[in-house]
């Protein structure tokens, strides 16, 4: 049985690498990314929970080819990236998508990385950081903010955040595989049966390791964090 489970996890990792290209690892750097200014004040597609964050500078990432393995996908939501636009590096957090484009820097991030250059276009390098985005240690499971996931036994929508650069590639409950909720890092579970809060969620990371958490231990924060 152990060999079967290990083989399934390896298969998941191979599939993710085939579909998305190799998942980024900490320290790998991509240069010369087209970068623009984003002046909004919003939650963003990632729908991250309202919480105390260690990283306060938000960005949106796109899907142009030059981003390589940093093209936007839900797995990157809430992760810390290190950007450098010629004025020194800055740790930023992925909060939104910028499909069809490159990097999009919110006002606070733009000002720090460009030394208060007027809004426009610049170029930046990008790499994945091992820093944790939140002001607490270790990964934590969250219900998707604003959903009824915490009290609807027939619908659960949960994600694992604060993994310190480890990309989550899948989540299962009783061998039922969750699917991503739109562009956010939360997995939906709905399969016609009650999903008791004592059920265990198994999150699989890109390096093949797993993180297990009981549904009852997932944090329910109704509000989304706003970024600017």
mmCIF file of C-alpha atoms in Angstrom:
data_model
loop_
_atom_site.group_PDB
_atom_site.id
_atom_site.type_symbol
_atom_site.label_atom_id
_atom_site.label_comp_id
_atom_site.label_asym_id
_atom_site.label_seq_id
_atom_site.Cartn_x
_atom_site.Cartn_y
_atom_site.Cartn_z
ATOM 1 C CA UNK A 1 0.000 0.000 0.000
ATOM 2 C CA UNK A 2 2.849 2.405 0.871
ATOM 3 C CA UNK A 3 4.434 1.768 -2.526
ATOM 4 C CA UNK A 4 1.112 2.459 -4.272
ATOM 5 C CA UNK A 5 0.621 5.768 -2.415
ATOM 6 C CA UNK A 6 4.211 6.834 -3.137
ATOM 7 C CA UNK A 7 3.733 6.018 -6.818
ATOM 8 C CA UNK A 8 0.534 8.078 -6.950
ATOM 9 C CA UNK A 9 2.266 11.072 -5.364
ATOM 10 C CA UNK A 10 5.152 10.785 -7.831
ATOM 11 C CA UNK A 11 2.640 10.580 -10.692
ATOM 12 C CA UNK A 12 0.959 13.794 -9.462
ATOM 13 C CA UNK A 13 4.302 15.603 -9.371
ATOM 14 C CA UNK A 14 5.148 14.445 -12.901
ATOM 15 C CA UNK A 15 1.748 15.555 -14.216
ATOM 16 C CA UNK A 16 2.116 19.012 -12.659
ATOM 17 C CA UNK A 17 5.576 19.406 -14.167
ATOM 18 C CA UNK A 18 4.253 18.328 -17.570
ATOM 19 C CA UNK A 19 1.331 20.761 -17.526
ATOM 20 C CA UNK A 20 3.016 23.781 -15.950
ATOM 21 C CA UNK A 21 6.699 23.170 -16.547
ATOM 22 C CA UNK A 22 8.962 22.590 -13.571
ATOM 23 C CA UNK A 23 7.556 24.179 -10.438
ATOM 24 C CA UNK A 24 9.830 27.015 -9.294
ATOM 25 C CA UNK A 25 12.196 26.296 -6.446
ATOM 26 C CA UNK A 26 13.693 28.826 -4.086
ATOM 27 C CA UNK A 27 16.605 30.742 -5.564
ATOM 28 C CA UNK A 28 15.786 30.121 -9.238
ATOM 29 C CA UNK A 29 15.699 33.498 -10.966
ATOM 30 C CA UNK A 30 14.119 34.844 -14.154
ATOM 31 C CA UNK A 31 15.259 38.178 -15.580
ATOM 32 C CA UNK A 32 13.840 40.924 -17.786
ATOM 33 C CA UNK A 33 10.129 40.560 -17.001
ATOM 34 C CA UNK A 34 7.851 43.271 -18.377
ATOM 35 C CA UNK A 35 6.448 45.034 -15.318
ATOM 36 C CA UNK A 36 3.646 47.587 -15.030
ATOM 37 C CA UNK A 37 1.916 49.717 -12.382
ATOM 38 C CA UNK A 38 -1.358 48.645 -10.730
ATOM 39 C CA UNK A 39 -3.160 51.360 -8.775
ATOM 40 C CA UNK A 40 -6.080 49.390 -7.317
ATOM 41 C CA UNK A 41 -7.118 48.748 -3.703
ATOM 42 C CA UNK A 42 -8.621 45.256 -3.711
ATOM 43 C CA UNK A 43 -8.510 41.670 -2.506
ATOM 44 C CA UNK A 44 -7.389 40.195 -5.830
ATOM 45 C CA UNK A 45 -8.101 36.845 -7.455
ATOM 46 C CA UNK A 46 -6.203 34.911 -4.782
ATOM 47 C CA UNK A 47 -8.795 35.845 -2.115
ATOM 48 C CA UNK A 48 -6.261 35.589 0.696
ATOM 49 C CA UNK A 49 -7.702 35.693 4.232
ATOM 50 C CA UNK A 50 -7.589 38.780 6.412
ATOM 51 C CA UNK A 51 -4.702 38.122 8.767
ATOM 52 C CA UNK A 52 -1.420 39.440 10.121
ATOM 53 C CA UNK A 53 1.080 39.270 7.263
ATOM 54 C CA UNK A 54 4.861 39.351 7.442
ATOM 55 C CA UNK A 55 4.962 40.542 3.818
ATOM 56 C CA UNK A 56 3.036 43.698 2.956
ATOM 57 C CA UNK A 57 3.958 44.444 -0.669
ATOM 58 C CA UNK A 58 1.507 42.833 -3.140
ATOM 59 C CA UNK A 59 1.888 41.933 -6.805
ATOM 60 C CA UNK A 60 -0.137 40.376 -9.597
ATOM 61 C CA UNK A 61 1.564 37.968 -11.980
ATOM 62 C CA UNK A 62 0.673 37.254 -15.583
ATOM 63 C CA UNK A 63 1.213 34.430 -18.020
ATOM 64 C CA UNK A 64 3.538 35.730 -20.735
ATOM 65 C CA UNK A 65 6.237 33.318 -21.893
ATOM 66 C CA UNK A 66 9.127 35.260 -20.355
ATOM 67 C CA UNK A 67 7.779 34.434 -16.872
ATOM 68 C CA UNK A 68 8.613 30.770 -17.543
ATOM 69 C CA UNK A 69 7.671 28.725 -14.435
ATOM 70 C CA UNK A 70 6.378 31.858 -12.697
ATOM 71 C CA UNK A 71 3.337 32.078 -14.979
ATOM 72 C CA UNK A 72 0.233 32.674 -12.908
ATOM 73 C CA UNK A 73 -1.563 29.676 -11.494
ATOM 74 C CA UNK A 74 -3.484 29.240 -8.237
ATOM 75 C CA UNK A 75 -0.598 27.378 -6.572
ATOM 76 C CA UNK A 76 1.472 30.576 -6.494
ATOM 77 C CA UNK A 77 -1.123 32.567 -4.544
ATOM 78 C CA UNK A 78 0.134 33.669 -1.147
ATOM 79 C CA UNK A 79 3.737 32.774 -1.906
ATOM 80 C CA UNK A 80 6.606 35.172 -1.351
ATOM 81 C CA UNK A 81 8.683 36.187 -4.367
ATOM 82 C CA UNK A 82 11.771 38.357 -4.422
ATOM 83 C CA UNK A 83 11.742 41.047 -7.098
ATOM 84 C CA UNK A 84 14.485 43.413 -8.208
ATOM 85 C CA UNK A 85 13.788 46.229 -10.667
ATOM 86 C CA UNK A 86 17.226 47.820 -10.446
ATOM 87 C CA UNK A 87 16.941 49.458 -7.032
ATOM 88 C CA UNK A 88 17.591 46.483 -4.792
ATOM 89 C CA UNK A 89 15.531 43.372 -3.971
ATOM 90 C CA UNK A 90 12.161 43.344 -2.211
ATOM 91 C CA UNK A 91 10.094 40.441 -0.900
ATOM 92 C CA UNK A 92 6.535 40.595 -2.248
ATOM 93 C CA UNK A 93 3.406 38.458 -1.974
ATOM 94 C CA UNK A 94 1.335 37.080 -4.879
ATOM 95 C CA UNK A 95 -2.276 38.261 -4.471
ATOM 96 C CA UNK A 96 -3.702 38.556 -7.981
ATOM 97 C CA UNK A 97 -3.502 37.513 -11.631
ATOM 98 C CA UNK A 98 -2.515 39.719 -14.565
ATOM 99 C CA UNK A 99 -3.411 37.430 -17.442
ATOM 100 C CA UNK A 100 -2.042 38.321 -20.845
ATOM 101 C CA UNK A 101 0.678 40.464 -19.291
ATOM 102 C CA UNK A 102 3.775 40.246 -17.099
ATOM 103 C CA UNK A 103 4.164 41.507 -13.545
ATOM 104 C CA UNK A 104 1.801 44.147 -12.169
ATOM 105 C CA UNK A 105 2.961 46.034 -9.078
ATOM 106 C CA UNK A 106 0.526 47.603 -6.630
ATOM 107 C CA UNK A 107 1.350 51.200 -5.678
ATOM 108 C CA UNK A 108 3.275 50.412 -2.472
ATOM 109 C CA UNK A 109 5.335 47.785 -4.288
ATOM 110 C CA UNK A 110 5.945 49.931 -7.361
ATOM 111 C CA UNK A 111 7.209 52.831 -5.259
ATOM 112 C CA UNK A 112 9.666 50.657 -3.337
ATOM 113 C CA UNK A 113 11.010 48.771 -6.346
ATOM 114 C CA UNK A 114 11.275 51.711 -8.771
ATOM 115 C CA UNK A 115 12.299 54.384 -6.253
ATOM 116 C CA UNK A 116 8.999 56.238 -6.804
ATOM 117 C CA UNK A 117 9.222 56.306 -10.588
ATOM 118 C CA UNK A 118 6.109 57.631 -12.339
ATOM 119 C CA UNK A 119 3.631 54.848 -13.229
ATOM 120 C CA UNK A 120 4.600 53.174 -16.472
ATOM 121 C CA UNK A 121 6.624 50.168 -17.611
ATOM 122 C CA UNK A 122 9.885 48.764 -16.288
ATOM 123 C CA UNK A 123 11.686 45.410 -16.164
ATOM 124 C CA UNK A 124 12.294 43.249 -13.124
ATOM 125 C CA UNK A 125 13.828 39.945 -12.114
ATOM 126 C CA UNK A 126 11.861 37.417 -10.074
ATOM 127 C CA UNK A 127 12.646 34.444 -7.860
ATOM 128 C CA UNK A 128 10.815 32.296 -5.321
ATOM 129 C CA UNK A 129 11.604 32.994 -1.672
ATOM 130 C CA UNK A 130 11.501 30.576 1.251
ATOM 131 C CA UNK A 131 10.075 33.299 3.492
ATOM 132 C CA UNK A 132 6.653 32.766 4.994
ATOM 133 C CA UNK A 133 3.983 35.306 4.110
ATOM 134 C CA UNK A 134 2.185 35.301 7.475
ATOM 135 C CA UNK A 135 3.202 36.294 10.994
ATOM 136 C CA UNK A 136 2.968 32.741 12.306
ATOM 137 C CA UNK A 137 5.111 29.637 11.989
ATOM 138 C CA UNK A 138 4.400 26.752 9.673
ATOM 139 C CA UNK A 139 1.646 25.984 7.169
ATOM 140 C CA UNK A 140 -1.973 26.641 8.078
ATOM 141 C CA UNK A 141 -5.206 25.468 6.478
ATOM 142 C CA UNK A 142 -7.856 28.093 5.692
ATOM 143 C CA UNK A 143 -11.422 27.935 4.454
ATOM 144 C CA UNK A 144 -11.928 30.222 1.473
ATOM 145 C CA UNK A 145 -12.968 33.610 2.897
ATOM 146 C CA UNK A 146 -16.597 34.476 2.257
ATOM 147 C CA UNK A 147 -17.623 30.895 1.457
ATOM 148 C CA UNK A 148 -19.867 28.620 3.524
ATOM 149 C CA UNK A 149 -17.151 25.964 3.578
ATOM 150 C CA UNK A 150 -16.787 25.883 7.361
ATOM 151 C CA UNK A 151 -20.428 24.977 8.074
ATOM 152 C CA UNK A 152 -21.722 23.355 4.875
ATOM 153 C CA UNK A 153 -21.086 19.638 5.285
ATOM 154 C CA UNK A 154 -21.717 19.015 1.585
ATOM 155 C CA UNK A 155 -19.282 21.657 0.340
ATOM 156 C CA UNK A 156 -15.749 22.297 1.537
ATOM 157 C CA UNK A 157 -13.285 24.781 0.058
ATOM 158 C CA UNK A 158 -9.893 24.830 1.767
ATOM 159 C CA UNK A 159 -6.287 25.717 1.041
ATOM 160 C CA UNK A 160 -2.887 25.369 2.680
ATOM 161 C CA UNK A 161 -0.981 28.649 3.039
ATOM 162 C CA UNK A 162 2.311 29.805 4.571
ATOM 163 C CA UNK A 163 4.309 26.864 3.229
ATOM 164 C CA UNK A 164 7.559 28.806 2.894
ATOM 165 C CA UNK A 165 8.198 28.323 -0.815
ATOM 166 C CA UNK A 166 6.773 24.797 -1.046
ATOM 167 C CA UNK A 167 4.174 24.674 -3.834
ATOM 168 C CA UNK A 168 0.937 22.781 -3.068
ATOM 169 C CA UNK A 169 -0.101 20.708 -6.079
ATOM 170 C CA UNK A 170 -3.139 18.772 -4.839
ATOM 171 C CA UNK A 171 -5.490 18.062 -1.951
ATOM 172 C CA UNK A 172 -7.550 14.958 -1.197
ATOM 173 C CA UNK A 173 -10.181 13.902 1.325
ATOM 174 C CA UNK A 174 -10.867 10.147 1.498
ATOM 175 C CA UNK A 175 -9.224 9.747 -1.927
ATOM 176 C CA UNK A 176 -11.539 12.402 -3.396
ATOM 177 C CA UNK A 177 -9.400 14.940 -5.207
ATOM 178 C CA UNK A 178 -10.269 18.608 -4.769
ATOM 179 C CA UNK A 179 -10.327 21.051 -7.667
ATOM 180 C CA UNK A 180 -9.175 24.642 -7.587
ATOM 181 C CA UNK A 181 -11.811 27.265 -6.850
ATOM 182 C CA UNK A 182 -11.399 29.557 -9.873
ATOM 183 C CA UNK A 183 -8.069 31.408 -9.613
ATOM 184 C CA UNK A 184 -7.624 31.026 -5.872
ATOM 185 C CA UNK A 185 -5.444 28.569 -3.902
ATOM 186 C CA UNK A 186 -8.433 26.783 -2.334
ATOM 187 C CA UNK A 187 -9.585 23.291 -3.267
ATOM 188 C CA UNK A 188 -13.306 22.564 -3.630
ATOM 189 C CA UNK A 189 -14.756 19.289 -2.393
ATOM 190 C CA UNK A 190 -18.324 18.348 -3.237
ATOM 191 C CA UNK A 191 -19.210 14.758 -4.046
ATOM 192 C CA UNK A 192 -22.757 14.141 -2.872
ATOM 193 C CA UNK A 193 -21.869 13.014 0.647
ATOM 194 C CA UNK A 194 -21.418 14.752 3.957
ATOM 195 C CA UNK A 195 -17.821 15.770 4.590
ATOM 196 C CA UNK A 196 -17.466 15.615 8.341
ATOM 197 C CA UNK A 197 -15.195 18.091 10.113
ATOM 198 C CA UNK A 198 -13.217 15.144 11.501
ATOM 199 C CA UNK A 199 -12.079 14.198 8.004
ATOM 200 C CA UNK A 200 -8.404 14.601 7.212
ATOM 201 C CA UNK A 201 -7.163 16.612 4.242
ATOM 202 C CA UNK A 202 -3.937 15.477 2.600
ATOM 203 C CA UNK A 203 -2.099 18.276 0.807
ATOM 204 C CA UNK A 204 0.660 17.157 -1.569
ATOM 205 C CA UNK A 205 3.606 19.473 -2.220
ATOM 206 C CA UNK A 206 5.687 19.743 -5.382
ATOM 207 C CA UNK A 207 8.640 17.964 -3.760
ATOM 208 C CA UNK A 208 6.459 14.886 -3.145
ATOM 209 C CA UNK A 209 5.968 15.410 0.589
ATOM 210 C CA UNK A 210 2.521 15.678 2.164
ATOM 211 C CA UNK A 211 0.958 17.815 4.876
ATOM 212 C CA UNK A 212 -2.081 16.430 6.691
ATOM 213 C CA UNK A 213 -4.629 18.467 8.623
ATOM 214 C CA UNK A 214 -8.090 17.787 10.017
ATOM 215 C CA UNK A 215 -10.879 19.811 8.478
ATOM 216 C CA UNK A 216 -11.928 20.991 11.944
ATOM 217 C CA UNK A 217 -8.519 22.651 12.317
ATOM 218 C CA UNK A 218 -8.831 24.788 9.179
ATOM 219 C CA UNK A 219 -9.210 28.447 10.092
ATOM 220 C CA UNK A 220 -12.383 30.242 9.081
ATOM 221 C CA UNK A 221 -11.818 33.922 8.289
ATOM 222 C CA UNK A 222 -14.814 35.438 6.528
ATOM 223 C CA UNK A 223 -13.075 38.596 5.250
ATOM 224 C CA UNK A 224 -10.456 38.818 2.530
ATOM 225 C CA UNK A 225 -7.284 40.851 2.951
ATOM 226 C CA UNK A 226 -7.262 44.094 0.956
ATOM 227 C CA UNK A 227 -4.089 45.200 -0.819
ATOM 228 C CA UNK A 228 -2.857 48.425 -2.352
#
